Coordinates of C-alpha atoms in Angstrom, one line a residue:
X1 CA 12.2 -8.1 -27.8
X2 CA 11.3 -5.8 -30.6
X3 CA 7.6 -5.4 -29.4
X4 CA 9.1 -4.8 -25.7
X5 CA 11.0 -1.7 -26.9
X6 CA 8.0 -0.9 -28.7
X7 CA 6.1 -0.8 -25.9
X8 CA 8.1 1.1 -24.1
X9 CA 8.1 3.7 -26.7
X10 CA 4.4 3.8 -26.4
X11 CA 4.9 4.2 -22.1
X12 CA 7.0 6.8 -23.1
X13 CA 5.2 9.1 -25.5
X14 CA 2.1 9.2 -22.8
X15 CA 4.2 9.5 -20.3
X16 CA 6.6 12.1 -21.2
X17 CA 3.6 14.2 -22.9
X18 CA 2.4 17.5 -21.6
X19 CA -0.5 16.1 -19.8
X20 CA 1.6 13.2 -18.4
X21 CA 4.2 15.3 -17.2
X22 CA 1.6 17.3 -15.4
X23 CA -0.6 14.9 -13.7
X24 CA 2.5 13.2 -12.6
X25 CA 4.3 15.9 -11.4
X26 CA 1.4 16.9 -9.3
X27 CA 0.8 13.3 -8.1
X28 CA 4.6 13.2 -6.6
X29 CA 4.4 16.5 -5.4
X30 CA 1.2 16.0 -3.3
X31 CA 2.4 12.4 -2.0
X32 CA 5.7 14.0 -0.9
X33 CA 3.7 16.8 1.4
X34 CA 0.7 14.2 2.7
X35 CA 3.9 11.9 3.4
X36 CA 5.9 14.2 5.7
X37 CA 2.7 15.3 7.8
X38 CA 2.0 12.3 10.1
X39 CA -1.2 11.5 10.2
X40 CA -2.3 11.3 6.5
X41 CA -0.9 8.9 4.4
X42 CA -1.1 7.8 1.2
X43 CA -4.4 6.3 1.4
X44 CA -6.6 8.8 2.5
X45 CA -5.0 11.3 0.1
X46 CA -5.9 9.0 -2.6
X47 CA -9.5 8.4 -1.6
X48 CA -9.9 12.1 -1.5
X49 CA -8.6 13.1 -4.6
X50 CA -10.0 10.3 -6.4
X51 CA -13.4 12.3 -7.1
X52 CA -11.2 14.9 -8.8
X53 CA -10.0 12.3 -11.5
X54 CA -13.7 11.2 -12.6
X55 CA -13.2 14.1 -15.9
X56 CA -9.9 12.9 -16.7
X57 CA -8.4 10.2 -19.0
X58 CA -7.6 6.8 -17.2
X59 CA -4.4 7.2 -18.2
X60 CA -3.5 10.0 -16.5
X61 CA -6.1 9.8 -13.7
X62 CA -4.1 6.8 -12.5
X63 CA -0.3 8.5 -13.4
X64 CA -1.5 10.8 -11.0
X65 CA -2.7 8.9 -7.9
X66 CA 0.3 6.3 -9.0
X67 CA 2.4 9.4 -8.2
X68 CA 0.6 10.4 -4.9
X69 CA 1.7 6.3 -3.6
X70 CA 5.2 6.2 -4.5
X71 CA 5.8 10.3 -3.3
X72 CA 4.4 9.7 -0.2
X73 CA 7.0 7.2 0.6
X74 CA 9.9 9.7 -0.1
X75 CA 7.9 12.0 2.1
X76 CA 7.6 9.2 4.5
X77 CA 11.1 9.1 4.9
X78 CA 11.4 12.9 5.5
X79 CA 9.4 12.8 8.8
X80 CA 10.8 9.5 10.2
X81 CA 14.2 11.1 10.1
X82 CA 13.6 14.6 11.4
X83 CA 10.5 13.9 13.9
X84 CA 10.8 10.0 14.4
X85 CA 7.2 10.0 13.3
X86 CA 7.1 7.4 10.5
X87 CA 4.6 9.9 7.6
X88 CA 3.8 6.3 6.3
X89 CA 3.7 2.6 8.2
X90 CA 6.0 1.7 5.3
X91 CA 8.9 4.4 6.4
X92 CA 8.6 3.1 10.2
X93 CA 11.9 1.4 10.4
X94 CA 13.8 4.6 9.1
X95 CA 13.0 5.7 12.2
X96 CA 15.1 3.5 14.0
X97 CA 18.8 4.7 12.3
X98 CA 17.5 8.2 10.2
X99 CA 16.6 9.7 13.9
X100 CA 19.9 8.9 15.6
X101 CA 21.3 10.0 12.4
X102 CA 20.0 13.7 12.8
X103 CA 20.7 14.0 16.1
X104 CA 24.6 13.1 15.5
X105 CA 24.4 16.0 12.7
X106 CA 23.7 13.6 10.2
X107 CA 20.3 14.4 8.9
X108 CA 21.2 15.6 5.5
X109 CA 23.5 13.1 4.7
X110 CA 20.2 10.2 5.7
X111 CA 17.8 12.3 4.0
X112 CA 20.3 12.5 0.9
X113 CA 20.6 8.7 1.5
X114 CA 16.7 8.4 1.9
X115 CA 16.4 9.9 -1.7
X116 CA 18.6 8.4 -3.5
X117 CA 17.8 4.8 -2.4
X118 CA 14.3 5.5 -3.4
X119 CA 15.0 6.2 -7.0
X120 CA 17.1 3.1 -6.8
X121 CA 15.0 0.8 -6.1
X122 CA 11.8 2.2 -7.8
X123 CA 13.9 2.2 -10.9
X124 CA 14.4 -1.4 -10.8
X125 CA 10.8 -2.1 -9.3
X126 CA 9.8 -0.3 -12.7
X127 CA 12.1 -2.2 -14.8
X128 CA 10.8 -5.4 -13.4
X129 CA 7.3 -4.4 -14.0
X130 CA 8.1 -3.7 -17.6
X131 CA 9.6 -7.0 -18.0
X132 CA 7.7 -9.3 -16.3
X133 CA 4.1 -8.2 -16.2
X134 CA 3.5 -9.5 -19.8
X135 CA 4.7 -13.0 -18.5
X136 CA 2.2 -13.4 -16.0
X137 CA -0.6 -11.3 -17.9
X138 CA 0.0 -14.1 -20.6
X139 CA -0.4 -17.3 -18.4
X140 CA -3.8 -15.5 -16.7
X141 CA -5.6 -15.4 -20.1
X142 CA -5.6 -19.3 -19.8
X143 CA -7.1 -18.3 -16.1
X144 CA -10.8 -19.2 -16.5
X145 CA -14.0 -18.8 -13.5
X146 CA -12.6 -21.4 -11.1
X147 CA -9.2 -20.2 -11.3
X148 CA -10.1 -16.5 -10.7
X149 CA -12.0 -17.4 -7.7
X150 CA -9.5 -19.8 -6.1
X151 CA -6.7 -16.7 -6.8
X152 CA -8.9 -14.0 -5.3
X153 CA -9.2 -16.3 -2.0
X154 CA -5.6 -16.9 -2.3
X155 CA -5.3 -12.9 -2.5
X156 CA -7.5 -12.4 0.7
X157 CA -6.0 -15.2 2.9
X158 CA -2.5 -13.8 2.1
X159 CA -2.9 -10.0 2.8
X160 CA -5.0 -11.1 5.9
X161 CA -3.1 -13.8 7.2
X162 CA 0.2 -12.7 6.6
X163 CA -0.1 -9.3 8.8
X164 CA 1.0 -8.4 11.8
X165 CA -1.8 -8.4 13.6
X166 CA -3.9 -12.0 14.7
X167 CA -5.0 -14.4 12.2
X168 CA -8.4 -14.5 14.1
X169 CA -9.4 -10.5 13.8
X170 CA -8.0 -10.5 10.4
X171 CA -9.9 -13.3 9.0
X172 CA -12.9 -11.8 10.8
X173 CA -12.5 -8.8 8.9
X174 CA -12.7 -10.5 5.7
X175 CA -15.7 -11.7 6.1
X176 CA -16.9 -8.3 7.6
X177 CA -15.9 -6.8 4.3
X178 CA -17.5 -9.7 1.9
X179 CA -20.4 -9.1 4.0
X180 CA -20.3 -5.0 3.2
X181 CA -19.6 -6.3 -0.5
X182 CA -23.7 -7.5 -0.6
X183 CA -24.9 -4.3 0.0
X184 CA -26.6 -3.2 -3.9
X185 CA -28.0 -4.3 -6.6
X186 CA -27.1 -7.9 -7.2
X187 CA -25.0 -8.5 -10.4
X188 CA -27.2 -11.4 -11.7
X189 CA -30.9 -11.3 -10.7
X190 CA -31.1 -7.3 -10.4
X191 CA -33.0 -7.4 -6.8
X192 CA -31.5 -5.2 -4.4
X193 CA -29.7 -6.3 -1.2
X194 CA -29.4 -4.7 2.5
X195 CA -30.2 -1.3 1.0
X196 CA -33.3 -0.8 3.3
X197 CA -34.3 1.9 0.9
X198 CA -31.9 4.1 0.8
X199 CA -31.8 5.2 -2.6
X200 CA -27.7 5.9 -2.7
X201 CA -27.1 2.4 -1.9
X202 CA -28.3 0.8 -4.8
X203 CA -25.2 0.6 -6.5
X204 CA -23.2 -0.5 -3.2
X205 CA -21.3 1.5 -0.6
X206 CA -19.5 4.3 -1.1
X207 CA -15.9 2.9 -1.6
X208 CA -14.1 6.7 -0.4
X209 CA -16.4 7.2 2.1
X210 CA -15.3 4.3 4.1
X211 CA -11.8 4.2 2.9
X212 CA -11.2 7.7 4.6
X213 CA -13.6 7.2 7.4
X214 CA -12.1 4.1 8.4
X215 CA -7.9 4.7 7.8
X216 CA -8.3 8.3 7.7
X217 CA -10.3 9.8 10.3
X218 CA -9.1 7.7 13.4
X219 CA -5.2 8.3 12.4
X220 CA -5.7 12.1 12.3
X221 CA -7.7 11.8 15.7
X222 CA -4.9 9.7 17.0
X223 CA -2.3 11.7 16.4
X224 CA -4.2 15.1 16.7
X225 CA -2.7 16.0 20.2
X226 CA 0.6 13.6 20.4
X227 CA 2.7 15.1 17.2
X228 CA 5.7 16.9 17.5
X229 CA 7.2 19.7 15.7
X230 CA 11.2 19.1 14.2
X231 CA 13.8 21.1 15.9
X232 CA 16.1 20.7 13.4
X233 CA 16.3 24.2 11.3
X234 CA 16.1 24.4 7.5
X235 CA 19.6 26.2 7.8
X236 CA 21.2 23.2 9.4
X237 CA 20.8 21.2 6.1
X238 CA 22.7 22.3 3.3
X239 CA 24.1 20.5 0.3
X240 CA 27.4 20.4 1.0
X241 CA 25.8 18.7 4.6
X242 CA 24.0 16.1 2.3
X243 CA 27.4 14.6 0.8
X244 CA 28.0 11.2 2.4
X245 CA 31.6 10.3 3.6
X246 CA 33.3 7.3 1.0
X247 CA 32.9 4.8 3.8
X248 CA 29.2 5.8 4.3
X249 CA 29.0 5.3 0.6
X250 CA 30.8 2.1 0.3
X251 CA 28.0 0.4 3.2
X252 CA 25.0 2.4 1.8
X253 CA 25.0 1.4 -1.7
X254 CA 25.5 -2.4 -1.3
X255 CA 22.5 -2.6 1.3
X256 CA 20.5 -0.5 -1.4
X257 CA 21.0 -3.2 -3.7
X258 CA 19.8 -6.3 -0.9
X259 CA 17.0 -4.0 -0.1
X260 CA 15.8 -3.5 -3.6
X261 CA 15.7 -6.8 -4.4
X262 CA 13.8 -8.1 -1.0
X263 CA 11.3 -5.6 -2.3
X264 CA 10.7 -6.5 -5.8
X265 CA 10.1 -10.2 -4.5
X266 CA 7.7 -9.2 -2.1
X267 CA 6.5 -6.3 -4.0
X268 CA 4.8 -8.9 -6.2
X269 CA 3.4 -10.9 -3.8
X270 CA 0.1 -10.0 -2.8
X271 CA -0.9 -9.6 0.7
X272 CA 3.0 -8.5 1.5
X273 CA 3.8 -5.4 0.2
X274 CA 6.5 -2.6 1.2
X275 CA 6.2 -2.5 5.1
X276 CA 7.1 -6.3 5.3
X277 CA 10.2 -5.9 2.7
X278 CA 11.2 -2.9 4.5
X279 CA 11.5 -4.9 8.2
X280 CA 13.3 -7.4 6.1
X281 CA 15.5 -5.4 4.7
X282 CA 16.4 -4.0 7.7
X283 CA 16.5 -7.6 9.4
X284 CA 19.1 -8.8 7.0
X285 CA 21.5 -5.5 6.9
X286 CA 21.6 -6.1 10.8
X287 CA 22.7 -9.8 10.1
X288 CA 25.0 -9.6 7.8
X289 CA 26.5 -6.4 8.9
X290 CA 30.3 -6.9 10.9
X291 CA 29.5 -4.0 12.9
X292 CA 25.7 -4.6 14.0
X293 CA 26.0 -2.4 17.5
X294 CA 25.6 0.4 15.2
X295 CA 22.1 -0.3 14.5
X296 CA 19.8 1.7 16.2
X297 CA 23.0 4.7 17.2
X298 CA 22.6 5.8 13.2
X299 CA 23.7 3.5 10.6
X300 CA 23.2 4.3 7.1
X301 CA 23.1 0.7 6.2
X302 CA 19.6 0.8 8.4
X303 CA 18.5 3.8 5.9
X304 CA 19.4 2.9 2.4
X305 CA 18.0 -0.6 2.3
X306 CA 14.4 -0.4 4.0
X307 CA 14.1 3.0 1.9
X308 CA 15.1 1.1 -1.4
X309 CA 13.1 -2.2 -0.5
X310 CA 9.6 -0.5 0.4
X311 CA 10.0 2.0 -3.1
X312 CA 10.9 -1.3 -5.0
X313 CA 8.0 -3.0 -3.4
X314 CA 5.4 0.2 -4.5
X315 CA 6.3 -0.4 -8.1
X316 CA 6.1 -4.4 -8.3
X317 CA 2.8 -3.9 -6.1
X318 CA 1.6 -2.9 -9.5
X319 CA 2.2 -6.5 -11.0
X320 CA -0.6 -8.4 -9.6
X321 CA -2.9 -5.6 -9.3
X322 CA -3.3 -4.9 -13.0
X323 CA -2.2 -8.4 -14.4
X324 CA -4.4 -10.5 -12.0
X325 CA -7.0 -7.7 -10.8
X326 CA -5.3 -9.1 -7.6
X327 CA -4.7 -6.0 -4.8
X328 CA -1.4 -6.7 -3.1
X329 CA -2.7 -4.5 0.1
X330 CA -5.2 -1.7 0.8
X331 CA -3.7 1.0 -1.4
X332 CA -3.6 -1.4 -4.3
X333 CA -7.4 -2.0 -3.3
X334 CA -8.2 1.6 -4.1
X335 CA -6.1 2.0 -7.3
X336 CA -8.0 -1.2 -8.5
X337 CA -11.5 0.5 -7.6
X338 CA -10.4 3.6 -9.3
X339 CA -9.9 1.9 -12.3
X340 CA -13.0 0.4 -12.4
X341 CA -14.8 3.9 -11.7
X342 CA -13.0 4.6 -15.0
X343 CA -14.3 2.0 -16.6
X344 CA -10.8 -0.5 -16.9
X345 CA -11.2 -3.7 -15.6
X346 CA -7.9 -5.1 -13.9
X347 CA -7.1 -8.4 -15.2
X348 CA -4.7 -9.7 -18.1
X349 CA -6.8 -7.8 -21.2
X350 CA -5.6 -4.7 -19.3
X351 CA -2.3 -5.4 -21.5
X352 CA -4.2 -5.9 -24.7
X353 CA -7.1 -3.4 -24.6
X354 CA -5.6 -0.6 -22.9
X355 CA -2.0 -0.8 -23.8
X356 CA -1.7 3.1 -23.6
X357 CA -2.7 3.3 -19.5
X358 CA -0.7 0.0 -18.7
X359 CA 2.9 0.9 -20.9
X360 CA 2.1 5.0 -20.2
X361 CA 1.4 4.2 -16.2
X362 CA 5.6 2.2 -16.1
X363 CA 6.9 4.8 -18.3
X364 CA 6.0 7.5 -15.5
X365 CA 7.1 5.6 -13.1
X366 CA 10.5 6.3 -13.8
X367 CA 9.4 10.3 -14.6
X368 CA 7.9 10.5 -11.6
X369 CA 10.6 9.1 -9.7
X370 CA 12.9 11.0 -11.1
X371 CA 11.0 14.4 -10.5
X372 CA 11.4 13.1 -6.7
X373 CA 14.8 12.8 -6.8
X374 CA 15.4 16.5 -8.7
X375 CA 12.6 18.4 -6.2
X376 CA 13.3 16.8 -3.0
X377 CA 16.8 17.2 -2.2
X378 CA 16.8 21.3 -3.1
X379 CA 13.2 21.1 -1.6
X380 CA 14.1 19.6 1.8
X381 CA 14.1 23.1 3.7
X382 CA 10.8 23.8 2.9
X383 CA 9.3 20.9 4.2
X384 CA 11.3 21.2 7.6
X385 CA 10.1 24.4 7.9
X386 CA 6.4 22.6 6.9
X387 CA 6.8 20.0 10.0
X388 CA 7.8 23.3 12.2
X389 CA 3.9 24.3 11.7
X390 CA 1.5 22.7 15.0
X391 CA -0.4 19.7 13.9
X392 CA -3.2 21.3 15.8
X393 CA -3.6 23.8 13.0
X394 CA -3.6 21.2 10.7
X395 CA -5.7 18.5 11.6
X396 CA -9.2 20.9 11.1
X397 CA -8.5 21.7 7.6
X398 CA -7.5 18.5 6.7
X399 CA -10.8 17.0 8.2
X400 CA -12.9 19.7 6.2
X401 CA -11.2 18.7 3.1
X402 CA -11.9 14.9 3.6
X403 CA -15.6 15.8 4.0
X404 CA -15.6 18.1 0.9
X405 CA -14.0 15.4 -1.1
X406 CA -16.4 12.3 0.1
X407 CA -19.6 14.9 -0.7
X408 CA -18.5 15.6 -4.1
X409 CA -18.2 12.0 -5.2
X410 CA -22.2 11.5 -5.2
X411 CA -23.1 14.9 -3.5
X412 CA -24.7 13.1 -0.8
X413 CA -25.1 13.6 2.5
X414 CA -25.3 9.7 2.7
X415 CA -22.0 10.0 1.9
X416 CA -20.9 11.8 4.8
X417 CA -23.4 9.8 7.3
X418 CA -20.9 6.7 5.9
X419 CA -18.1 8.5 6.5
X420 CA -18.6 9.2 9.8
X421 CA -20.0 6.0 10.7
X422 CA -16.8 3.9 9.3
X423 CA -14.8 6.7 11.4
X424 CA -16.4 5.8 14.2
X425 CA -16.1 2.2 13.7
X426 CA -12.5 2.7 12.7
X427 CA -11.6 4.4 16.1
X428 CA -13.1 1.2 17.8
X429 CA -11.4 -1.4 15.7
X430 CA -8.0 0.9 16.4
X431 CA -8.4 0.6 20.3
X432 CA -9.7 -3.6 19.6
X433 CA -7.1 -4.0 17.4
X434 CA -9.0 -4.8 14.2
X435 CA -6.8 -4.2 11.3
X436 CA -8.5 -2.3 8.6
X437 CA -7.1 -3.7 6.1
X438 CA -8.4 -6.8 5.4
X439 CA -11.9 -5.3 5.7
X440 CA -12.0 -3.0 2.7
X441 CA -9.8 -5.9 0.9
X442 CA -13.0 -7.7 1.0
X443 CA -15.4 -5.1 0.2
X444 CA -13.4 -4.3 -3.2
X445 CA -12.7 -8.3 -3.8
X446 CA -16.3 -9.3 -2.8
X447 CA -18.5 -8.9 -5.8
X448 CA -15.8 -10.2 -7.9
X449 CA -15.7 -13.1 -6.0
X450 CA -19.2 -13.4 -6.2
X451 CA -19.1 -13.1 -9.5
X452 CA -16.6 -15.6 -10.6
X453 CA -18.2 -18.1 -8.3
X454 CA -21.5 -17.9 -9.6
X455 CA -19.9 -18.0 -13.3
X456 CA -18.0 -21.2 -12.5
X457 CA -20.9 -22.6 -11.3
X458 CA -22.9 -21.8 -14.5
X459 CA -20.6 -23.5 -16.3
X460 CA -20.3 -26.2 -14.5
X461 CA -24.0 -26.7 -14.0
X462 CA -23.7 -26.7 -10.0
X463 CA -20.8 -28.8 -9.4
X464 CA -18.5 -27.3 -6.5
X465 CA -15.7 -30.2 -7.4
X466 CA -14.6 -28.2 -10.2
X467 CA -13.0 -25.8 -8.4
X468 CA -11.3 -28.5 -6.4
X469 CA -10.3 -30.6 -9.6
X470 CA -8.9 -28.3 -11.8
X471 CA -5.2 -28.2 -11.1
X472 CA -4.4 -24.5 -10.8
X473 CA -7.4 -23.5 -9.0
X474 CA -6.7 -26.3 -6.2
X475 CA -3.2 -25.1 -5.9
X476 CA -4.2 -21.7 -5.5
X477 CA -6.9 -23.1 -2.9
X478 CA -4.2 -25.7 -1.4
X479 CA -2.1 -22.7 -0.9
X480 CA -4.6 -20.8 0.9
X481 CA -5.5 -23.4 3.4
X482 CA -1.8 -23.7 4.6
X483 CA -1.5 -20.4 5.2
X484 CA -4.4 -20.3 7.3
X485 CA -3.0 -23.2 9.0
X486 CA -0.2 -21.8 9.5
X487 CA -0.8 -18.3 10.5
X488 CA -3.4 -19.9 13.4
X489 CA -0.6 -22.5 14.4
X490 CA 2.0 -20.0 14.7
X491 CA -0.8 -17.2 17.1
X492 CA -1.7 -20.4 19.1
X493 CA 2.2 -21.6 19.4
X494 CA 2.5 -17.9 20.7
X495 CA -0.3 -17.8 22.7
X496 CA 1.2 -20.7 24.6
X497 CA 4.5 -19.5 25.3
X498 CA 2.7 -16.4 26.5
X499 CA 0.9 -18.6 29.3
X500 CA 3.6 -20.3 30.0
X501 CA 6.0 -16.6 30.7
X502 CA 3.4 -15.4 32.5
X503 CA 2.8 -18.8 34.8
X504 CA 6.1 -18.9 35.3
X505 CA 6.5 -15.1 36.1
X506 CA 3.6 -15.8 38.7
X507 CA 5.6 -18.5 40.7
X508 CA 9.0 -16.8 40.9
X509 CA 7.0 -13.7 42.6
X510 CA 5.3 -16.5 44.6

């Protein structure tokens, strides 16, 4: 217990240092604004501001683009409840009871609601962090080749199969992305792969450039000519509006507490994430609610706990990624690529080599969240008046800035040709439905997979069986395989029911 606190005290003293403070407080404030504008999101602002971090400490590079994820999920919020545009997929459901809410003259009471339930349940995502990342981090340093592997499939399989799209495209786009994860200098021998010499691919694809080309790019042309402006006035909210009745009070703050716990348990697991805990969250208010016609006419029940379940589920995202080098979903991805830009490796020695970034990066989770909670609630007229400007004027800066950001990473006009090639591709896998996700998943996983599967089989001197016969590697692998089983059972079962509605919607019109 005494080396806990003293840990903590060590988180602290970075975090609450002039340079901590900084970085973080510009972090939160940039994920708050790319948040309420539709269209952004947390991921493209990170793979564009990641070049900017290359001259700064690893430490505070990551307190920073830690700060952009978790913000942008308070600004998330913002624009679900005053435009029913969800600013992040995570904040989606808020739509469904912060919208009604503002139109029944309710919007600063839900946006009030939407802040405080944050800081809720990012407090206890951060506690959790704190307490049991060591755990885990201790059991992975008896994690050897085989077992690394077997938990990076496990890792793929989950954030793939367990989406919402179909079990076939995802597990396509895996091995789309292992496929991309070739492209370089191989790790082992030192002969170049698919490069077809091009100089800048030697040391693999650009990692931004496809990140923004293929989430970024197609999202802003998306919603380029279909976003709307708020017509709720800055004046309309004040603070004495923002102060919640005792019986909105007495149903806000138990589902809160539901919601922050759903996210901290899926928080952790990888492949789940924040948008899942938040559907929960709002799944299990509804059920256990004595008044569930209220749902979807502006309950605050349908506010507080998605809002505190997908913040909770940000902070334990954290837990695998740096414990495990195991990215819960695509954001994780890029944090885990931007710490091995710095030079970190993710994995369990992150705990013991780099104590500073690990106990420094949960300290400022707790700064940073509270910064959100002091800036937002004086600050929400500004960003109403923000969501009055036209998205038209917007969208062409924004672009410009996404192409200044993937040029200055290399300064290549490779780069760009990337960039705009993924965007493309992205705007075809939007209209296919091809999720993303599991795409650049396995371009950051698949040299590390690689790796460790090579490694094992060094040691091993050839034989595959080893990573069938050691214990935790076959549950890991055991694990994967029902999933896949399942996740294809389940699209088939609803493939068939889908037959058999529409054969039967064929005879009665017979």
């Amino acid at each position: 217990m005494s080396d806990f606190f003293a840990n903590l005290s060590l988180g602290f003293s970075v975090a609450l240092s002039a340079a901590g403070l900084g970085w973080c407080f510009i972090g939160v404030a940039l994920g708050t604004f790319v948040g309420v504008l539709p269209g952004i999101g947390a991921l493209a602002a990170i793979a564009l501001l990641l070049p900017l971090t290359f001259g700064l400490e690893p430490t505070y590079a990551l307190i920073m683009l830690a700060g952009i994820y978790y913000g942008s999920n308070y600004g998330g919020g913002i624009a679900s409840i005053l435009l029913n545009l969800p600013g992040t997929p995570t904040s989606a459901v808020t739509c469904i009871d912060g919208y009604p809410m503002a139109r029944n003259g309710r919007a600063g009471v839900a946006l009030f609601t939407t802040a405080t339930a944050s800081f809720f349940g990012s407090a206890i995502g951060m506690i959790i962090m704190a307490i049991f990342s060591p755990m885990l981090a201790a059991a992975a340093l008896r994690f050897s080749a085989p077992e690394y592997f077997s938990l990076m499939v496990l890792g793929l399989v989950a954030a793939a199969m367990l989406g919402s799209g179909s079990p076939f495209r995802a597990l396509a786009m895996i091995f789309f992305g292992l496929i991309l994860g070739l492209v370089g200098r191989d790790l082992t021998s030192g002969l170049l792969r698919f490069t077809y010499g091009v100089d800048e691919l030697y040391e693999g694809l650009p990692l931004v450039a496809i990140a923004l080309g293929i989430f970024g790019l197609p999202e802003i042309i998306r919603n380029a000519g279909h976003l709307q402006r708020s017509r709720i006035r800055s004046k309309d909210i004040t603070f004495a509006s923002m102060i919640p009745t005792r019986d909105e009070v007495k149903r806000a703050v138990p589902a809160a507490i539901r919601g922050t716990g759903l996210g901290a348990f899926f928080g952790a697991l990888p492949g789940t994430g924040g948008l899942l805990a938040s559907f929960m969250s709002y799944a299990l208010e509804k059920k256990v609610s004595k008044h569930p016609e209220r749902f979807g006419k502006g309950a605050i029940e349908g506010v507080a706990g998605p809002e505190a379940a997908n913040n909770s589920a940000v902070q334990t995202a954290f837990i695998p990624t740096l414990t495990l080098g195991i990215p819960g979903d695509v954001i994780m991805a890029i944090m885990m690529g931007a710490m091995i830009i710095h030079g970190i490796q993710p994995g369990a020695q992150v705990l013991t080599s780099h104590p500073d970034l690990f106990w420094g990066l949960t300290a400022s989770f707790l700064v940073g969240n509270l910064m959100l909670l002091i800036l937002n609630i004086p600050l929400i007229g500004m960003w109403v008046r923000i969501l009055s400007i036209p998205y038209s004027v917007l969208y062409p800066f924004i672009i410009a800035f996404i192409c200044i950001g993937v040029y200055s990473v290399n300064g290549s006009v490779v780069d760009l040709g990337v960039l705009l090639f993924f965007g493309l591709l992205g705007c075809v896998m939007q209209y296919l439905k091809f999720e993303p996700a599991p795409l650049v998943l396995g371009l950051i996983l698949g040299p590390m997979l690689e790796q460790n599967l090579r490694r094992g089989l060094q040691l091993y001197r050839g034989d595959y069986t080893e990573f069938l016969t050691r214990p935790i590697s076959a549950t890991f692998l055991l694990i994967s395989l029902f999933i896949i089983v399942w996740s294809f059972w389940g699209a088939m079962k609803t493939r068939r029911m889908r037959r058999q509605m529409r054969a039967a919607e064929e005879q009665a019109a017979e």
